[in-house]
């Protein structure tokens, strides 16, 4: 189990059904996020995912990308 | 404080609150990462039962990070007070840590919650159903997370996942493998179209998404409008001084009592708010008029504002 569970129950799917859901899911992640992030999402543990994201932020900053904290959605206070 | 330290800090905060009897859970971006959808955010959004706000405020007041105390973010944050949170306001906190500040946004209610969020907690995190509803924003990037969470929910045999899939191909592929309950299809016209393999499905999903985006945009606009007088009052009252958290809180409660309506969306009129959002979609040609019949009844996502 690579990802945090969403339920305490065991899903009723057969091995084949589960494999098909995961195939659909992977296809979606590749389309929506790209191949690299699909691997991050589906193949890494939570700790690995957080480490990857920390590396992404560090690399972005090293290349001059400003990564600030998000402001409240209703904007600046000024 | 490293990124890893920050995550551990947030999870530890939830554990400490629960040890004091507080119902709370981490939601939004960090919950997405937890459930297997990477988001680069470092901000922590916390759902906390409004009845426990005094306990949370006590804990924040006594919690320092690297010697830095917690304070409200700028002048804009509404107070951590149940009266305003029952109306959909959010409180924003910050620790001035290095190299990046540590932030905490507190929600008494999950935005767009169709059932009380405390019924949908898993471990230290809000349930995927709550997280996906909160992601129905006017930010383009959030929508891929909504569908990804919906698929994971179905994979975990949580039928509510069908309400969160906004991509036609994925929805049709999932329907080939699994049954969608009739009551869910009845509550979401796009699902009914998908079950019939109707070619209008993509248009219906697009219309539904555009409605949520417009509702979020208008919600923010209404809140923004009411914040102006409050922000000015807080600025005057603080007079540039940095107060400790509790006196600062007292100032905000006083200013909010004078200038911040408790439930601005309800006062505006929820039906009026929905109708105007739909009309704006048609007027701007984002959605054709005949597509309005494909939109779900969104009232269940705002019912909590009436209770």
mmCIF file of N, CA and C in Angstrom, chain B residues 36-128:
data_model
loop_
_atom_site.group_PDB
_atom_site.id
_atom_site.type_symbol
_atom_site.label_atom_id
_atom_site.label_comp_id
_atom_site.label_asym_id
_atom_site.label_seq_id
_atom_site.Cartn_x
_atom_site.Cartn_y
_atom_site.Cartn_z
ATOM 1 N N UNK B 36 -2.499 11.006 -1.970
ATOM 2 C CA UNK B 36 -1.820 10.560 -3.180
ATOM 3 C C UNK B 36 -1.992 11.457 -4.385
ATOM 4 N N UNK B 37 -2.193 12.757 -4.148
ATOM 5 C CA UNK B 37 -2.237 13.711 -5.258
ATOM 6 C C UNK B 37 -1.332 14.883 -4.869
ATOM 7 N N UNK B 38 -0.154 14.907 -5.469
ATOM 8 C CA UNK B 38 0.872 15.864 -5.040
ATOM 9 C C UNK B 38 0.486 17.303 -5.337
ATOM 10 N N UNK B 39 0.534 18.125 -4.300
ATOM 11 C CA UNK B 39 0.344 19.564 -4.475
ATOM 12 C C UNK B 39 1.482 20.263 -3.757
ATOM 13 N N UNK B 40 2.008 21.333 -4.380
ATOM 14 C CA UNK B 40 3.231 21.937 -3.842
ATOM 15 C C UNK B 40 2.977 22.857 -2.649
ATOM 16 N N UNK B 41 1.752 23.069 -2.288
ATOM 17 C CA UNK B 41 1.469 23.998 -1.192
ATOM 18 C C UNK B 41 2.153 23.581 0.109
ATOM 19 N N UNK B 42 2.559 24.581 0.888
ATOM 20 C CA UNK B 42 3.077 24.309 2.232
ATOM 21 C C UNK B 42 2.120 24.856 3.283
ATOM 22 N N UNK B 43 1.045 25.502 2.808
ATOM 23 C CA UNK B 43 0.083 26.074 3.740
ATOM 24 C C UNK B 43 -0.742 24.952 4.350
ATOM 25 N N UNK B 44 -1.099 25.136 5.600
ATOM 26 C CA UNK B 44 -1.950 24.132 6.242
ATOM 27 C C UNK B 44 -3.340 24.715 6.458
ATOM 28 N N UNK B 45 -4.347 24.039 5.948
ATOM 29 C CA UNK B 45 -5.735 24.397 6.224
ATOM 30 C C UNK B 45 -6.252 23.410 7.251
ATOM 31 N N UNK B 46 -6.813 23.945 8.316
ATOM 32 C CA UNK B 46 -7.274 23.108 9.424
ATOM 33 C C UNK B 46 -8.774 23.282 9.622
ATOM 34 N N UNK B 47 -9.493 22.174 9.637
ATOM 35 C CA UNK B 47 -10.901 22.211 10.019
ATOM 36 C C UNK B 47 -10.960 22.017 11.523
ATOM 37 N N UNK B 48 -11.681 22.898 12.204
ATOM 38 C CA UNK B 48 -11.778 22.788 13.663
ATOM 39 C C UNK B 48 -13.216 23.076 14.070
ATOM 40 N N UNK B 49 -13.763 22.245 14.931
ATOM 41 C CA UNK B 49 -15.147 22.463 15.363
ATOM 42 C C UNK B 49 -15.241 23.831 16.059
ATOM 43 N N UNK B 50 -16.179 24.682 15.612
ATOM 44 C CA UNK B 50 -16.253 26.035 16.181
ATOM 45 C C UNK B 50 -16.447 26.051 17.698
ATOM 46 N N UNK B 51 -17.064 25.010 18.249
ATOM 47 C CA UNK B 51 -17.247 24.949 19.699
ATOM 48 C C UNK B 51 -15.923 24.839 20.438
ATOM 49 N N UNK B 52 -14.873 24.486 19.739
ATOM 50 C CA UNK B 52 -13.556 24.316 20.373
ATOM 51 C C UNK B 52 -12.587 25.458 20.051
ATOM 52 N N UNK B 53 -13.078 26.525 19.480
ATOM 53 C CA UNK B 53 -12.164 27.625 19.125
ATOM 54 C C UNK B 53 -11.388 28.181 20.330
ATOM 55 N N UNK B 54 -12.035 28.309 21.514
ATOM 56 C CA UNK B 54 -11.245 28.826 22.649
ATOM 57 C C UNK B 54 -10.042 27.929 22.974
ATOM 58 N N UNK B 55 -10.220 26.600 22.832
ATOM 59 C CA UNK B 55 -9.109 25.677 23.109
ATOM 60 C C UNK B 55 -8.015 25.865 22.052
ATOM 61 N N UNK B 56 -8.424 25.996 20.804
ATOM 62 C CA UNK B 56 -7.447 26.204 19.723
ATOM 63 C C UNK B 56 -6.697 27.513 19.937
ATOM 64 N N UNK B 57 -7.433 28.560 20.290
ATOM 65 C CA UNK B 57 -6.774 29.860 20.506
ATOM 66 C C UNK B 57 -5.754 29.769 21.645
ATOM 67 N N UNK B 58 -6.125 29.066 22.714
ATOM 68 C CA UNK B 58 -5.180 28.866 23.830
ATOM 69 C C UNK B 58 -3.909 28.172 23.342
ATOM 70 N N UNK B 59 -4.102 27.114 22.562
ATOM 71 C CA UNK B 59 -2.939 26.348 22.087
ATOM 72 C C UNK B 59 -2.068 27.196 21.161
ATOM 73 N N UNK B 60 -2.705 27.949 20.262
ATOM 74 C CA UNK B 60 -1.919 28.801 19.360
ATOM 75 C C UNK B 60 -1.143 29.850 20.150
ATOM 76 N N UNK B 61 -1.782 30.405 21.172
ATOM 77 C CA UNK B 61 -1.125 31.453 21.970
ATOM 78 C C UNK B 61 0.099 30.913 22.706
ATOM 79 N N UNK B 62 0.079 29.633 23.043
ATOM 80 C CA UNK B 62 1.219 29.083 23.794
ATOM 81 C C UNK B 62 2.229 28.364 22.900
ATOM 82 N N UNK B 63 1.952 28.295 21.596
ATOM 83 C CA UNK B 63 2.832 27.554 20.688
ATOM 84 C C UNK B 63 3.782 28.489 19.939
ATOM 85 N N UNK B 64 5.045 28.351 20.226
ATOM 86 C CA UNK B 64 6.046 29.114 19.473
ATOM 87 C C UNK B 64 6.795 28.164 18.547
ATOM 88 N N UNK B 65 7.245 28.678 17.405
ATOM 89 C CA UNK B 65 8.110 27.889 16.520
ATOM 90 C C UNK B 65 9.422 28.643 16.388
ATOM 91 N N UNK B 66 10.510 27.989 16.728
ATOM 92 C CA UNK B 66 11.840 28.636 16.725
ATOM 93 C C UNK B 66 11.786 29.976 17.458
ATOM 94 N N UNK B 67 11.043 30.015 18.545
ATOM 95 C CA UNK B 67 10.956 31.238 19.352
ATOM 96 C C UNK B 67 9.953 32.258 18.847
ATOM 97 N N UNK B 68 9.352 31.986 17.696
ATOM 98 C CA UNK B 68 8.412 32.949 17.108
ATOM 99 C C UNK B 68 6.974 32.652 17.564
ATOM 100 N N UNK B 69 6.275 33.682 18.059
ATOM 101 C CA UNK B 69 4.892 33.452 18.487
ATOM 102 C C UNK B 69 3.926 33.432 17.296
ATOM 103 N N UNK B 70 2.754 32.900 17.541
ATOM 104 C CA UNK B 70 1.707 32.879 16.507
ATOM 105 C C UNK B 70 0.969 34.209 16.520
ATOM 106 N N UNK B 71 0.642 34.698 15.323
ATOM 107 C CA UNK B 71 -0.184 35.916 15.253
ATOM 108 C C UNK B 71 -1.140 35.827 14.078
ATOM 109 N N UNK B 72 -2.172 36.672 14.090
ATOM 110 C CA UNK B 72 -3.067 36.733 12.934
ATOM 111 C C UNK B 72 -2.286 37.265 11.733
ATOM 112 N N UNK B 73 -2.664 36.807 10.530
ATOM 113 C CA UNK B 73 -1.961 37.290 9.324
ATOM 114 C C UNK B 73 -2.511 38.656 8.942
ATOM 115 N N UNK B 74 -1.667 39.668 9.016
ATOM 116 C CA UNK B 74 -2.047 41.012 8.580
ATOM 117 C C UNK B 74 -3.303 41.500 9.291
ATOM 118 N N UNK B 75 -3.980 42.457 8.633
ATOM 119 C CA UNK B 75 -5.202 43.003 9.230
ATOM 120 C C UNK B 75 -6.447 42.308 8.704
ATOM 121 N N UNK B 76 -6.281 41.475 7.697
ATOM 122 C CA UNK B 76 -7.443 40.993 6.950
ATOM 123 C C UNK B 76 -8.157 39.816 7.611
ATOM 124 N N UNK B 77 -7.479 39.103 8.506
ATOM 125 C CA UNK B 77 -8.098 37.884 9.025
ATOM 126 C C UNK B 77 -9.256 38.172 9.972
ATOM 127 N N UNK B 78 -10.414 37.563 9.715
ATOM 128 C CA UNK B 78 -11.521 37.633 10.672
ATOM 129 C C UNK B 78 -11.139 36.898 11.960
ATOM 130 N N UNK B 79 -11.845 37.180 13.061
ATOM 131 C CA UNK B 79 -11.462 36.532 14.325
ATOM 132 C C UNK B 79 -11.833 35.050 14.354
ATOM 133 N N UNK B 80 -11.118 34.321 15.182
ATOM 134 C CA UNK B 80 -11.421 32.902 15.390
ATOM 135 C C UNK B 80 -12.598 32.834 16.370
ATOM 136 N N UNK B 81 -13.778 33.017 15.818
ATOM 137 C CA UNK B 81 -14.975 33.101 16.649
ATOM 138 C C UNK B 81 -16.114 32.411 15.906
ATOM 139 N N UNK B 82 -16.837 31.547 16.628
ATOM 140 C CA UNK B 82 -17.866 30.723 15.987
ATOM 141 C C UNK B 82 -18.910 31.555 15.247
ATOM 142 N N UNK B 83 -19.217 32.748 15.760
ATOM 143 C CA UNK B 83 -20.282 33.550 15.117
ATOM 144 C C UNK B 83 -19.959 33.830 13.656
ATOM 145 N N UNK B 84 -18.724 34.115 13.373
ATOM 146 C CA UNK B 84 -18.359 34.434 11.982
ATOM 147 C C UNK B 84 -18.052 33.174 11.171
ATOM 148 N N UNK B 85 -17.539 32.179 11.821
ATOM 149 C CA UNK B 85 -17.233 30.933 11.084
ATOM 150 C C UNK B 85 -18.497 30.193 10.661
ATOM 151 N N UNK B 86 -19.587 30.336 11.432
ATOM 152 C CA UNK B 86 -20.851 29.716 11.010
ATOM 153 C C UNK B 86 -21.365 30.369 9.730
ATOM 154 N N UNK B 87 -20.856 31.548 9.423
ATOM 155 C CA UNK B 87 -21.263 32.240 8.200
ATOM 156 C C UNK B 87 -20.230 32.112 7.089
ATOM 157 N N UNK B 88 -19.225 31.262 7.271
ATOM 158 C CA UNK B 88 -18.300 30.978 6.172
ATOM 159 C C UNK B 88 -17.006 31.771 6.182
ATOM 160 N N UNK B 89 -16.749 32.547 7.245
ATOM 161 C CA UNK B 89 -15.460 33.250 7.319
ATOM 162 C C UNK B 89 -14.358 32.283 7.740
ATOM 163 N N UNK B 90 -13.129 32.646 7.425
ATOM 164 C CA UNK B 90 -11.963 31.806 7.714
ATOM 165 C C UNK B 90 -10.959 32.660 8.497
ATOM 166 N N UNK B 91 -10.254 32.062 9.443
ATOM 167 C CA UNK B 91 -9.230 32.818 10.193
ATOM 168 C C UNK B 91 -7.833 32.386 9.746
ATOM 169 N N UNK B 92 -6.949 33.382 9.641
ATOM 170 C CA UNK B 92 -5.607 33.128 9.092
ATOM 171 C C UNK B 92 -4.537 33.465 10.133
ATOM 172 N N UNK B 93 -3.639 32.516 10.371
ATOM 173 C CA UNK B 93 -2.583 32.698 11.373
ATOM 174 C C UNK B 93 -1.205 32.491 10.746
ATOM 175 N N UNK B 94 -0.199 32.961 11.450
ATOM 176 C CA UNK B 94 1.165 32.875 10.910
ATOM 177 C C UNK B 94 2.197 32.881 12.030
ATOM 178 N N UNK B 95 3.280 32.136 11.809
ATOM 179 C CA UNK B 95 4.483 32.231 12.640
ATOM 180 C C UNK B 95 5.586 32.745 11.717
ATOM 181 N N UNK B 96 6.347 33.735 12.161
ATOM 182 C CA UNK B 96 7.375 34.329 11.285
ATOM 183 C C UNK B 96 8.671 33.527 11.341
ATOM 184 N N UNK B 97 8.609 32.313 10.851
ATOM 185 C CA UNK B 97 9.779 31.431 10.860
ATOM 186 C C UNK B 97 10.665 31.691 9.649
ATOM 187 N N UNK B 98 11.879 31.181 9.701
ATOM 188 C CA UNK B 98 12.844 31.292 8.586
ATOM 189 C C UNK B 98 13.137 29.902 8.026
ATOM 190 N N UNK B 99 13.396 29.731 6.753
ATOM 191 C CA UNK B 99 13.420 30.773 5.720
ATOM 192 C C UNK B 99 12.021 31.153 5.238
ATOM 193 N N UNK B 100 11.010 30.359 5.591
ATOM 194 C CA UNK B 100 9.646 30.679 5.158
ATOM 195 C C UNK B 100 8.726 30.765 6.372
ATOM 196 N N UNK B 101 7.741 31.626 6.259
ATOM 197 C CA UNK B 101 6.784 31.719 7.359
ATOM 198 C C UNK B 101 5.957 30.429 7.411
ATOM 199 N N UNK B 102 5.427 30.142 8.583
ATOM 200 C CA UNK B 102 4.551 28.981 8.753
ATOM 201 C C UNK B 102 3.126 29.511 8.906
ATOM 202 N N UNK B 103 2.218 28.997 8.093
ATOM 203 C CA UNK B 103 0.862 29.547 8.116
ATOM 204 C C UNK B 103 -0.159 28.482 8.498
ATOM 205 N N UNK B 104 -1.274 28.963 9.015
ATOM 206 C CA UNK B 104 -2.374 28.070 9.388
ATOM 207 C C UNK B 104 -3.684 28.799 9.116
ATOM 208 N N UNK B 105 -4.497 28.234 8.239
ATOM 209 C CA UNK B 105 -5.821 28.794 7.966
ATOM 210 C C UNK B 105 -6.856 27.894 8.628
ATOM 211 N N UNK B 106 -7.718 28.492 9.427
ATOM 212 C CA UNK B 106 -8.678 27.698 10.205
ATOM 213 C C UNK B 106 -10.092 27.892 9.669
ATOM 214 N N UNK B 107 -10.749 26.762 9.418
ATOM 215 C CA UNK B 107 -12.138 26.746 8.933
ATOM 216 C C UNK B 107 -13.015 26.082 9.997
ATOM 217 N N UNK B 108 -14.098 26.746 10.380
ATOM 218 C CA UNK B 108 -15.074 26.099 11.266
ATOM 219 C C UNK B 108 -15.980 25.176 10.474
ATOM 220 N N UNK B 109 -16.258 25.559 9.250
ATOM 221 C CA UNK B 109 -17.034 24.729 8.327
ATOM 222 C C UNK B 109 -16.211 24.505 7.068
ATOM 223 N N UNK B 110 -16.352 23.331 6.482
ATOM 224 C CA UNK B 110 -15.700 23.090 5.193
ATOM 225 C C UNK B 110 -16.539 23.800 4.136
ATOM 226 N N UNK B 111 -15.904 24.634 3.321
ATOM 227 C CA UNK B 111 -16.658 25.317 2.268
ATOM 228 C C UNK B 111 -17.292 24.259 1.369
ATOM 229 N N UNK B 112 -18.548 24.462 1.029
ATOM 230 C CA UNK B 112 -19.322 23.560 0.156
ATOM 231 C C UNK B 112 -19.530 22.176 0.787
ATOM 232 N N UNK B 113 -19.572 22.115 2.116
ATOM 233 C CA UNK B 113 -19.793 20.801 2.749
ATOM 234 C C UNK B 113 -21.264 20.414 2.591
ATOM 235 N N UNK B 114 -21.509 19.217 2.085
ATOM 236 C CA UNK B 114 -22.891 18.760 1.911
ATOM 237 C C UNK B 114 -23.338 17.903 3.092
ATOM 238 N N UNK B 115 -22.392 17.551 3.948
ATOM 239 C CA UNK B 115 -22.696 16.883 5.216
ATOM 240 C C UNK B 115 -21.628 17.363 6.195
ATOM 241 N N UNK B 116 -21.913 17.321 7.500
ATOM 242 C CA UNK B 116 -20.932 17.871 8.447
ATOM 243 C C UNK B 116 -19.568 17.189 8.315
ATOM 244 N N UNK B 117 -18.536 18.003 8.194
ATOM 245 C CA UNK B 117 -17.190 17.433 7.976
ATOM 246 C C UNK B 117 -16.723 16.518 9.106
ATOM 247 N N UNK B 118 -17.173 16.739 10.393
ATOM 248 C CA UNK B 118 -16.677 15.810 11.431
ATOM 249 C C UNK B 118 -17.118 14.364 11.207
ATOM 250 N N UNK B 119 -18.150 14.167 10.378
ATOM 251 C CA UNK B 119 -18.582 12.793 10.077
ATOM 252 C C UNK B 119 -17.672 12.126 9.048
ATOM 253 N N UNK B 120 -16.738 12.878 8.515
ATOM 254 C CA UNK B 120 -15.944 12.399 7.388
ATOM 255 C C UNK B 120 -14.451 12.639 7.647
ATOM 256 N N UNK B 121 -13.977 12.135 8.785
ATOM 257 C CA UNK B 121 -12.553 12.310 9.127
ATOM 258 C C UNK B 121 -11.872 10.959 9.009
ATOM 259 N N UNK B 122 -10.647 10.974 8.488
ATOM 260 C CA UNK B 122 -9.900 9.718 8.414
ATOM 261 C C UNK B 122 -8.490 9.961 8.933
ATOM 262 N N UNK B 123 -8.186 9.414 10.105
ATOM 263 C CA UNK B 123 -6.892 9.692 10.731
ATOM 264 C C UNK B 123 -6.799 11.171 11.084
ATOM 265 N N UNK B 124 -5.675 11.785 10.790
ATOM 266 C CA UNK B 124 -5.484 13.207 11.118
ATOM 267 C C UNK B 124 -6.073 14.110 10.040
ATOM 268 N N UNK B 125 -6.641 13.519 9.013
ATOM 269 C CA UNK B 125 -7.047 14.281 7.826
ATOM 270 C C UNK B 125 -8.554 14.257 7.593
ATOM 271 N N UNK B 126 -9.045 15.325 6.953
ATOM 272 C CA UNK B 126 -10.451 15.346 6.534
ATOM 273 C C UNK B 126 -10.638 14.273 5.471
ATOM 274 N N UNK B 127 -11.839 13.726 5.385
ATOM 275 C CA UNK B 127 -12.121 12.697 4.392
ATOM 276 C C UNK B 127 -12.033 13.258 2.975
ATOM 277 N N UNK B 128 -11.824 12.371 2.020
ATOM 278 C CA UNK B 128 -11.640 12.799 0.625
ATOM 279 C C UNK B 128 -12.878 13.533 0.087
#
